[in-house]
């Protein structure tokens, strides 16, 4: 079946540090890949997505590239801010009309 | 912007009570979902609905049922609440053509 594996958190960084949160997946075919963010006390929000191999999703300074050869979709940001502190979820969908499979989430804590 | 609302942010119920969690979306999305979120387990799909009057079991449907009488409303029902159903419940909707899901703020349910 489909599955998503994320690096375990929490990840603690100082402001302006470089961020990488690893995500790998198992799926047949070419799933769509997503990153969602959950700020404290809120529901999940779509951060970015990629629908085919070598696509790069980007939003709010975050980027992730769909790597079919390594089945990965790592999230990166060049300079994090305190306001980026949240839980980040990687997810996949075999097709746009299919249900999503989520990773367990990675908590990011950014300090001054 | 898509808006998904949930009837309560916090709810406390007693073991054996029947519990209704309501979710409403305002963007005419066909698909709606109920997840529960628990520490270390990420998001797990309880039930989903591809359209009005339709429902499908997710990965953990035991102890839950759902109702979708109108397109904009998707209700989760706990027939007889138990303490192991204490959790954060997240509702989501999706337009199938885009694949992206939109989440409500969540209901934190405590069963005593």
Short mmCIF file of C-alpha atoms in Angstrom, two decimals:
data_model
loop_
_atom_site.label_atom_id
_atom_site.label_comp_id
_atom_site.label_asym_id
_atom_site.label_seq_id
_atom_site.Cartn_x
_atom_site.Cartn_y
_atom_site.Cartn_z
CA UNK A 1 0.00 0.00 0.00
CA UNK A 2 0.89 3.66 -0.01
CA UNK A 3 2.93 5.14 2.81
CA UNK A 4 4.82 8.31 3.74
CA UNK A 5 7.82 8.46 6.05
CA UNK A 6 8.97 11.71 7.62
CA UNK A 7 11.94 12.47 9.77
CA UNK A 8 11.12 12.45 13.45
CA UNK A 9 11.07 15.72 15.28
CA UNK A 10 11.16 17.95 16.95
CA UNK A 11 13.51 20.00 14.83
CA UNK A 12 14.88 23.00 16.68
CA UNK A 13 16.59 25.78 14.73
CA UNK A 14 17.72 29.31 15.32
CA UNK A 15 16.13 32.06 13.30
CA UNK A 16 17.67 32.45 9.81
CA UNK A 17 18.98 28.87 9.79
CA UNK A 18 18.51 26.56 6.80
CA UNK A 19 15.71 24.02 7.09
CA UNK A 20 15.38 20.55 5.63
CA UNK A 21 12.60 18.15 6.59
CA UNK A 22 12.97 14.79 4.90
CA UNK A 23 10.05 12.95 3.35
CA UNK A 24 10.12 9.68 1.42
CA UNK A 25 7.20 7.75 0.06
CA UNK A 26 6.09 4.36 -1.18
CA UNK A 27 3.49 4.25 -3.92
CA UNK A 28 2.83 2.74 -7.30
CA UNK A 29 2.76 4.94 -10.34
CA UNK A 30 3.10 8.70 -10.10
CA UNK A 31 1.31 10.08 -7.08
CA UNK A 32 0.80 13.75 -6.35
CA UNK A 33 2.83 14.97 -3.37
CA UNK A 34 1.93 17.62 -0.82
CA UNK A 35 3.27 19.47 2.19
CA UNK A 36 0.77 20.73 4.75
CA UNK A 37 1.49 22.96 7.75
CA UNK A 38 -0.39 23.09 11.04
CA UNK A 39 0.12 26.15 13.21
CA UNK A 40 -0.66 25.86 16.93
CA UNK A 41 -4.38 25.53 17.59
CA UNK A 42 -5.33 25.42 13.92
CA UNK A 43 -6.21 22.91 11.22
CA UNK A 44 -3.88 21.93 8.40
CA UNK A 45 -3.15 24.31 5.52
CA UNK A 46 -1.77 23.36 2.14
CA UNK A 47 1.78 24.69 1.86
CA UNK A 48 2.83 23.41 -1.55
CA UNK A 49 2.35 20.54 -3.96
CA UNK A 50 3.87 18.80 -6.96
CA UNK A 51 2.03 16.56 -9.35
CA UNK A 52 4.76 14.98 -11.49
CA UNK A 53 8.40 13.99 -11.37
CA UNK A 54 10.94 16.87 -11.24
CA UNK A 55 8.22 19.39 -10.44
CA UNK A 56 9.17 21.92 -7.78
CA UNK A 57 6.47 23.21 -5.47
CA UNK A 58 7.10 26.50 -3.70
CA UNK A 59 5.29 28.88 -1.37
CA UNK A 60 6.24 31.40 1.35
CA UNK A 61 9.96 30.67 0.83
CA UNK A 62 9.49 26.91 1.19
CA UNK A 63 10.40 24.54 -1.65
CA UNK A 64 10.20 20.84 -2.36
CA UNK A 65 11.17 18.90 -5.48
CA UNK A 66 9.45 15.69 -6.58
CA UNK A 67 12.27 13.15 -6.99
CA UNK A 68 10.99 9.97 -8.56
CA UNK A 69 14.40 8.24 -8.55
CA UNK A 70 14.75 8.58 -4.79
CA UNK A 71 11.00 8.60 -4.01
CA UNK A 72 11.49 11.77 -1.99
CA UNK A 73 9.89 15.16 -1.50
CA UNK A 74 12.08 16.97 1.02
CA UNK A 75 10.94 20.34 2.32
CA UNK A 76 13.51 23.16 2.41
CA UNK A 77 13.68 26.80 3.38
CA UNK A 78 16.75 28.98 3.20
CA UNK A 79 16.11 31.13 6.25
CA UNK A 80 13.48 30.20 8.83
CA UNK A 81 11.60 32.62 11.04
CA UNK A 82 10.04 32.21 14.45
CA UNK A 83 6.65 32.38 12.74
CA UNK A 84 7.48 29.16 10.87
CA UNK A 85 7.20 27.18 14.09
CA UNK A 86 4.54 24.57 13.36
CA UNK A 87 4.00 20.92 12.53
CA UNK A 88 4.70 19.95 8.91
CA UNK A 89 3.01 16.99 7.23
CA UNK A 90 4.06 15.30 4.01
CA UNK A 91 1.28 13.56 2.10
CA UNK A 92 0.63 11.71 -1.13
CA UNK A 93 -2.36 10.99 -3.31
CA UNK A 94 -2.36 8.37 -6.08
CA UNK A 95 -4.68 10.60 -8.08
CA UNK A 96 -6.40 13.93 -7.61
CA UNK A 97 -9.64 12.16 -6.73
CA UNK A 98 -8.03 9.68 -4.34
CA UNK A 99 -7.69 9.92 -0.60
CA UNK A 100 -4.50 11.33 0.89
CA UNK A 101 -2.01 9.34 2.93
CA UNK A 102 -0.17 11.47 5.52
CA UNK A 103 3.12 11.11 7.29
CA UNK A 104 3.22 11.39 11.07
CA UNK A 105 4.29 15.04 11.01
CA UNK A 106 7.48 16.87 12.02
CA UNK A 107 7.39 19.58 14.63
CA UNK A 108 9.61 22.60 13.89
CA UNK A 109 10.57 24.99 16.66
CA UNK A 110 12.41 28.16 15.66
CA UNK A 111 14.05 30.26 18.38
CA UNK A 112 15.52 33.75 18.37
CA UNK B 1 -11.02 31.32 0.01
CA UNK B 2 -12.45 27.97 0.88
CA UNK B 3 -13.85 27.87 4.35
CA UNK B 4 -14.39 24.70 6.32
CA UNK B 5 -16.03 25.16 9.70
CA UNK B 6 -16.52 22.71 12.52
CA UNK B 7 -19.29 23.07 15.07
CA UNK B 8 -17.09 23.08 18.18
CA UNK B 9 -13.43 23.72 18.97
CA UNK B 10 -13.57 21.88 22.29
CA UNK B 11 -16.01 19.23 23.48
CA UNK B 12 -16.21 17.16 26.65
CA UNK B 13 -18.49 14.12 26.76
CA UNK B 14 -19.05 11.14 29.03
CA UNK B 15 -18.52 7.50 28.17
CA UNK B 16 -21.55 6.03 26.44
CA UNK B 17 -22.91 9.33 25.14
CA UNK B 18 -23.83 9.76 21.49
CA UNK B 19 -21.69 12.51 20.00
CA UNK B 20 -22.24 14.52 16.83
CA UNK B 21 -19.43 16.45 15.17
CA UNK B 22 -20.59 18.75 12.40
CA UNK B 23 -18.59 20.06 9.46
CA UNK B 24 -19.69 22.57 6.84
CA UNK B 25 -17.83 23.78 3.73
CA UNK B 26 -18.84 26.72 1.58
CA UNK B 27 -17.15 25.99 -1.77
CA UNK B 28 -19.38 23.32 -3.28
CA UNK B 29 -16.71 20.62 -2.97
CA UNK B 30 -17.83 17.10 -3.78
CA UNK B 31 -15.40 15.30 -1.49
CA UNK B 32 -15.37 15.50 2.31
CA UNK B 33 -13.29 13.67 4.89
CA UNK B 34 -13.02 13.02 8.61
CA UNK B 35 -9.61 12.39 10.20
CA UNK B 36 -8.46 11.98 13.73
CA UNK B 37 -5.07 13.26 14.81
CA UNK B 38 -3.14 11.69 17.67
CA UNK B 39 0.44 12.31 18.85
CA UNK B 40 2.91 10.04 17.12
CA UNK B 41 0.26 8.63 14.78
CA UNK B 42 -0.33 11.59 12.49
CA UNK B 43 -3.66 11.80 10.68
CA UNK B 44 -5.77 8.70 10.26
CA UNK B 45 -8.77 8.61 7.94
CA UNK B 46 -12.05 7.62 9.59
CA UNK B 47 -14.62 8.07 6.82
CA UNK B 48 -14.93 9.98 3.58
CA UNK B 49 -17.62 10.90 1.12
CA UNK B 50 -17.24 11.48 -2.60
CA UNK B 51 -20.66 13.08 -2.93
CA UNK B 52 -24.04 13.56 -1.28
CA UNK B 53 -25.51 10.39 0.24
CA UNK B 54 -22.26 8.55 -0.43
CA UNK B 55 -19.85 7.35 2.22
CA UNK B 56 -16.81 5.13 2.35
CA UNK B 57 -14.92 3.65 5.26
CA UNK B 58 -11.43 4.91 5.84
CA UNK B 59 -8.67 3.20 7.76
CA UNK B 60 -10.22 3.32 11.25
CA UNK B 61 -14.04 3.40 10.97
CA UNK B 62 -14.84 1.25 13.99
CA UNK B 63 -17.00 3.05 16.53
CA UNK B 64 -17.93 5.82 14.09
CA UNK B 65 -20.59 6.53 11.50
CA UNK B 66 -21.23 9.47 9.17
CA UNK B 67 -24.03 11.29 7.47
CA UNK B 68 -24.02 13.42 4.32
CA UNK B 69 -27.54 14.57 3.50
CA UNK B 70 -26.42 17.83 1.89
CA UNK B 71 -23.37 18.56 -0.18
CA UNK B 72 -21.98 21.17 2.18
CA UNK B 73 -22.40 19.22 5.41
CA UNK B 74 -20.63 16.08 6.62
CA UNK B 75 -21.35 14.81 10.12
CA UNK B 76 -19.32 12.36 12.18
CA UNK B 77 -21.21 10.36 14.78
CA UNK B 78 -19.82 8.50 17.74
CA UNK B 79 -22.63 6.08 18.58
CA UNK B 80 -21.37 5.37 22.11
CA UNK B 81 -18.34 7.43 23.04
CA UNK B 82 -15.40 5.69 24.66
CA UNK B 83 -12.27 7.07 26.29
CA UNK B 84 -10.08 5.84 23.42
CA UNK B 85 -11.96 8.21 21.15
CA UNK B 86 -10.46 11.18 22.95
CA UNK B 87 -8.65 12.93 20.12
CA UNK B 88 -8.45 15.89 17.75
CA UNK B 89 -10.96 15.48 14.91
CA UNK B 90 -10.28 17.22 11.62
CA UNK B 91 -12.73 17.67 8.79
CA UNK B 92 -11.60 18.44 5.24
CA UNK B 93 -13.10 19.06 1.83
CA UNK B 94 -11.64 18.80 -1.65
CA UNK B 95 -12.40 19.67 -5.22
CA UNK B 96 -11.34 16.47 -7.03
CA UNK B 97 -9.84 18.29 -10.01
CA UNK B 98 -7.17 19.99 -7.90
CA UNK B 99 -6.36 17.24 -5.40
CA UNK B 100 -5.67 19.73 -2.62
CA UNK B 101 -7.59 19.40 0.63
CA UNK B 102 -8.89 22.20 2.84
CA UNK B 103 -9.14 21.57 6.55
CA UNK B 104 -11.31 22.94 9.30
CA UNK B 105 -9.78 24.14 12.59
CA UNK B 106 -10.45 20.86 14.36
CA UNK B 107 -12.53 19.71 17.33
CA UNK B 108 -10.68 18.53 20.39
CA UNK B 109 -12.91 15.89 21.94
CA UNK B 110 -12.37 14.59 25.45
CA UNK B 111 -14.35 11.55 26.60
CA UNK B 112 -14.41 11.08 30.36
#
